[in-house]
Tab-separated table of C-alpha atoms and ligand atoms in Angstrom:
chain	number	residue	atom	x	y	z
A	1241	MET	CA	-0.007	-0.013	0.009
A	1242	ASN	CA	1.459	3.369	-0.934
A	1243	LEU	CA	1.236	6.561	1.103
A	1244	LEU	CA	-1.747	7.898	-0.836
A	1245	GLU	CA	-3.781	4.732	-0.224
A	1246	THR	CA	-2.897	4.817	3.468
A	1247	ASP	CA	-4.049	8.450	3.745
A	1248	SER	CA	-7.234	7.740	1.791
A	1249	ALA	CA	-8.072	4.736	3.945
A	1250	ALA	CA	-7.517	6.742	7.141
A	1251	LEU	CA	-9.680	9.582	5.818
A	1252	LEU	CA	-12.442	7.147	4.828
A	1253	ALA	CA	-12.380	5.500	8.261
A	1254	ALA	CA	-12.549	8.911	9.970
A	1255	VAL	CA	-15.495	10.083	7.801
A	1256	ARG	CA	-17.343	6.816	8.496
A	1257	ARG	CA	-16.816	7.232	12.247
A	1258	VAL	CA	-18.151	10.788	12.199
A	1259	LEU	CA	-21.200	9.934	10.074
A	1260	ILE	CA	-22.092	7.037	12.367
A	1261	ALA	CA	-21.446	9.067	15.540
A	1262	LYS	CA	-23.724	11.851	14.273
A	1263	GLY	CA	-26.462	9.369	13.369
A	1264	VAL	CA	-26.344	10.191	9.628
A	1265	LEU	CA	-25.637	6.590	8.662
A	1266	THR	CA	-25.379	3.250	10.398
A	1267	ASP	CA	-22.720	0.613	9.897
A	1268	ALA	CA	-25.417	-1.682	8.488
A	1269	GLU	CA	-26.439	0.901	5.882
A	1270	ILE	CA	-22.824	1.307	4.739
A	1271	ALA	CA	-22.396	-2.472	4.533
A	1272	ASP	CA	-25.649	-2.764	2.591
A	1273	ARG	CA	-24.555	-0.136	0.059
A	1274	ILE	CA	-21.164	-1.781	-0.413
A	1275	ALA	CA	-22.859	-5.146	-0.989
A	1276	LYS	CA	-25.265	-3.651	-3.563
A	1277	THR	CA	-22.409	-2.014	-5.471
A	1278	GLU	CA	-20.403	-5.227	-5.455
A	1279	GLN	CA	-23.352	-7.146	-6.900
A	1280	ALA	CA	-23.815	-4.656	-9.744
A	1281	SER	CA	-22.057	-5.217	-13.053
A	1282	PRO	CA	-22.377	-4.078	-16.681
A	1283	ALA	CA	-24.649	-7.083	-17.244
A	1284	LEU	CA	-27.452	-5.104	-15.565
A	1285	GLY	CA	-27.111	-2.131	-17.883
A	1286	ALA	CA	-26.773	-4.476	-20.866
A	1287	ARG	CA	-30.118	-6.064	-19.964
A	1288	MET	CA	-31.741	-2.618	-19.946
A	1289	VAL	CA	-30.223	-1.803	-23.348
A	1290	ALA	CA	-31.358	-5.102	-24.874
A	1291	LYS	CA	-34.883	-4.675	-23.550
A	1292	GLY	CA	-34.933	-1.112	-24.861
A	1293	TRP	CA	-33.937	-2.365	-28.320
A	1294	LEU	CA	-36.768	-4.918	-28.301
A	1295	GLU	CA	-39.617	-3.076	-26.625
A	1296	PRO	CA	-40.592	0.448	-27.744
A	1297	ASP	CA	-42.480	1.089	-24.490
A	1298	TYR	CA	-39.455	0.173	-22.404
A	1299	ARG	CA	-37.201	2.311	-24.610
A	1300	ALA	CA	-39.536	5.265	-24.003
A	1301	LEU	CA	-39.356	4.641	-20.251
A	1302	LEU	CA	-35.552	4.443	-20.391
A	1303	LEU	CA	-35.326	7.842	-22.027
A	1304	GLU	CA	-38.010	9.370	-19.851
A	1305	ASP	CA	-36.929	8.058	-16.446
A	1306	GLY	CA	-33.841	5.863	-16.251
A	1307	THR	CA	-34.270	5.299	-12.522
A	1308	LYS	CA	-37.771	3.907	-13.003
A	1309	ALA	CA	-36.613	1.811	-15.980
A	1310	ALA	CA	-33.888	0.229	-13.841
A	1311	GLU	CA	-36.199	-0.388	-10.908
A	1312	THR	CA	-38.730	-2.022	-13.240
A	1313	LEU	CA	-36.091	-4.738	-13.739
A	1314	GLY	CA	-35.444	-5.024	-10.007
A	1315	ILE	CA	-32.268	-2.900	-10.128
A	1316	MET	CA	-32.564	-0.668	-7.100
A	1317	ILE	CA	-31.353	2.928	-7.537
A	1318	ARG	CA	-32.906	4.185	-4.305
A	1319	GLY	CA	-30.434	6.202	-2.260
A	1320	ALA	CA	-28.175	6.780	-5.263
A	1321	PRO	CA	-28.362	9.746	-7.642
A	1322	PRO	CA	-31.012	9.461	-10.374
A	1323	LEU	CA	-30.110	7.715	-13.596
A	1324	GLY	CA	-30.435	9.363	-16.977
A	1325	VAL	CA	-30.203	7.489	-20.287
A	1326	LEU	CA	-28.801	9.174	-23.407
A	1327	GLU	CA	-29.850	7.743	-26.733
A	1328	ASN	CA	-27.345	7.425	-29.548
A	1329	THR	CA	-28.884	8.062	-32.972
A	1330	PRO	CA	-27.508	8.071	-36.498
A	1331	LEU	CA	-26.757	11.784	-35.971
A	1332	VAL	CA	-25.806	12.076	-32.287
A	1333	HIS	CA	-23.241	10.075	-30.316
A	1334	ASN	CA	-23.076	10.517	-26.545
A	1335	LEU	CA	-19.927	10.220	-24.463
A	1336	VAL	CA	-20.124	10.191	-20.656
A	1337	VAL	CA	-17.372	11.512	-18.437
A	1338	CYS	CA	-17.053	12.734	-14.867
A	1339	THR	CA	-14.679	15.643	-15.301
A	1340	LEU	CA	-14.371	16.149	-11.541
A	1341	CYS	CA	-13.786	12.661	-10.202
A	1342	SER	CA	-15.399	9.323	-11.001
A	1343	CYS	CA	-19.209	9.666	-10.879
A	1344	TYR	CA	-20.481	6.534	-12.578
A	1345	PRO	CA	-23.867	4.789	-12.822
A	1346	ARG	CA	-22.719	2.162	-10.335
A	1347	ALA	CA	-26.166	0.700	-9.735
A	1348	VAL	CA	-26.355	-0.461	-13.368
A	1349	LEU	CA	-22.684	-0.818	-14.371
A	1350	GLY	CA	-20.868	-1.639	-11.146
A	1351	TYR	CA	-17.578	-0.016	-10.183
A	1352	PRO	CA	-16.084	2.441	-12.657
A	1353	PRO	CA	-13.188	1.038	-14.694
A	1354	PHE	CA	-9.777	2.550	-13.971
A	1355	TRP	CA	-9.615	4.443	-17.270
A	1356	PHE	CA	-12.862	6.266	-16.451
A	1357	LYS	CA	-11.184	7.640	-13.302
A	1358	SER	CA	-7.922	8.535	-15.061
A	1359	ALA	CA	-6.933	12.182	-15.424
A	1360	ALA	CA	-6.228	11.505	-19.103
A	1361	TYR	CA	-9.772	10.361	-19.876
A	1362	ARG	CA	-11.436	13.039	-17.768
A	1363	ALA	CA	-9.543	15.831	-19.494
A	1364	ARG	CA	-9.345	14.475	-23.028
A	1365	ALA	CA	-12.972	13.338	-23.291
A	1366	VAL	CA	-13.855	17.033	-23.125
A	1367	ARG	CA	-10.933	18.545	-25.019
A	1368	ASP	CA	-10.753	16.046	-27.846
A	1369	PRO	CA	-13.667	13.620	-27.750
A	1370	ARG	CA	-13.199	12.477	-31.343
A	1371	GLY	CA	-9.539	11.778	-30.698
A	1372	VAL	CA	-10.415	9.692	-27.633
A	1373	LEU	CA	-13.083	7.819	-29.586
A	1374	ALA	CA	-10.679	7.136	-32.456
A	1375	GLU	CA	-8.169	5.623	-30.015
A	1376	TRP	CA	-10.897	3.262	-28.830
A	1377	GLY	CA	-11.471	2.301	-32.432
A	1378	THR	CA	-14.739	4.237	-32.587
A	1379	LEU	CA	-14.657	6.168	-35.852
A	1380	LEU	CA	-17.759	8.245	-36.459
A	1381	PRO	CA	-18.787	9.885	-39.726
A	1382	ASP	CA	-18.216	13.668	-39.829
A	1383	ASN	CA	-21.955	14.373	-39.816
A	1384	VAL	CA	-22.421	12.717	-36.426
A	1385	ARG	CA	-22.438	15.204	-33.585
A	1386	VAL	CA	-20.507	14.080	-30.498
A	1387	ARG	CA	-22.183	15.189	-27.280
A	1388	VAL	CA	-20.058	14.968	-24.141
A	1389	VAL	CA	-22.156	14.676	-20.988
A	1390	ASP	CA	-20.838	15.288	-17.481
A	1391	SER	CA	-21.788	12.670	-14.942
A	1392	THR	CA	-22.051	14.249	-11.504
A	1393	ALA	CA	-22.888	13.613	-7.877
A	1394	ASP	CA	-26.460	14.766	-8.705
A	1395	TYR	CA	-27.103	12.811	-11.882
A	1396	ARG	CA	-25.584	9.667	-13.384
A	1397	TRP	CA	-25.718	8.924	-17.082
A	1398	MET	CA	-25.555	5.840	-19.229
A	1399	VAL	CA	-25.766	5.560	-23.014
A	1400	LEU	CA	-28.372	3.636	-24.958
A	1401	PRO	CA	-26.287	2.604	-27.993
A	1402	GLN	CA	-27.733	1.984	-31.427
A	1403	ARG	CA	-28.686	-1.585	-32.099
A	1404	PRO	CA	-26.113	-2.962	-34.540
A	1405	ALA	CA	-27.179	-4.260	-37.939
A	1406	GLY	CA	-27.167	-8.033	-38.247
A	1407	THR	CA	-28.955	-8.638	-34.956
A	1408	GLU	CA	-32.448	-8.966	-36.407
A	1409	GLY	CA	-34.446	-11.696	-34.697
A	1410	TRP	CA	-32.119	-11.927	-31.697
A	1411	ASP	CA	-33.664	-12.363	-28.264
A	1412	GLU	CA	-32.963	-10.256	-25.186
A	1413	ALA	CA	-30.192	-12.506	-23.823
A	1414	GLN	CA	-28.383	-12.609	-27.178
A	1415	LEU	CA	-28.565	-8.848	-27.505
A	1416	ALA	CA	-27.482	-8.201	-23.914
A	1417	ALA	CA	-24.420	-10.400	-24.447
A	1418	ILE	CA	-22.971	-8.041	-27.085
A	1419	VAL	CA	-23.364	-4.860	-25.012
A	1420	ARG	CA	-20.153	-3.932	-23.218
A	1421	GLU	CA	-19.370	-1.498	-20.443
A	1422	GLY	CA	-17.736	0.947	-22.857
A	1423	ASP	CA	-20.787	0.920	-25.133
A	1424	MET	CA	-22.886	2.258	-22.256
A	1425	ILE	CA	-20.402	5.066	-21.561
A	1426	GLY	CA	-19.991	5.838	-25.263
A	1427	VAL	CA	-16.293	5.134	-25.807
A	1428	THR	CA	-17.250	2.189	-27.993
A	1429	VAL	CA	-20.278	0.996	-29.890
A	1430	PRO	CA	-21.563	-2.584	-29.839
A	1431	ASP	CA	-19.544	-4.782	-32.147
A	1432	GLY	CA	-17.059	-1.950	-32.527
A	1433	ALA	CA	-13.336	-2.286	-32.423
A	1434	ARG	CA	-11.922	-4.235	-29.511
A	1435	LEU	CA	-11.031	-2.452	-26.321
A	1436	ARG	CA	-7.486	-1.239	-26.068
A	1437	GLU	CA	-7.874	0.394	-22.702
A	1438	LYS	CA	-4.684	-0.882	-21.135
A	1439	THR	CA	-2.422	0.715	-23.728
A	1440	LEU	CA	-4.369	3.956	-23.776
A	1441	TYR	CA	-4.834	4.590	-20.062
A	1442	PRO	CA	-1.975	2.887	-18.216
A	1443	GLU	CA	-2.486	2.697	-14.488
A	1444	ARG	CA	-0.591	5.245	-12.498
B	1601	FE	FE1	-17.281	12.164	-9.972
């Protein structure tokens, strides 16, 4: 453990003690939240995407109220910031970033990947989104507008990607299986180029 991790762990322990002492939270509530986050994974978001591709009513609910759409599938958002869903279209591609820190739709995607938290991604997603996308192998036509959306402590965002051609007749499980974490943040599109995250965002 390096010095930074030691300091962070000590700070975390101190904040927990104060919150519990002041009656803001209980130990059980903290344990419950940790357990919920550990259970979450991109498979949950992928299920929402697949259902949205198949069912127009569910797609409408996704875009209208992401929190409700998640909870309809038994994915509990309660206590976490509300979830918004951004729809990619033939003319608009959404890219999600937390410029400040690492705000991520944890309830539906699990823990944020290390590259999402990296200073390089947080800065470059805003400064040069097309450059970042190109490095992920996501090459968009010039007429597609790239919209960069800031994920914050007040609102978490995920992307509803476009359903790829060649998936006609697939069922929900087949569709969910091709939706990756990066597709729901917007760095990649389903069936796009393979992830090259390790070479692009080396761990500090
Ligand atoms: Fe953040």
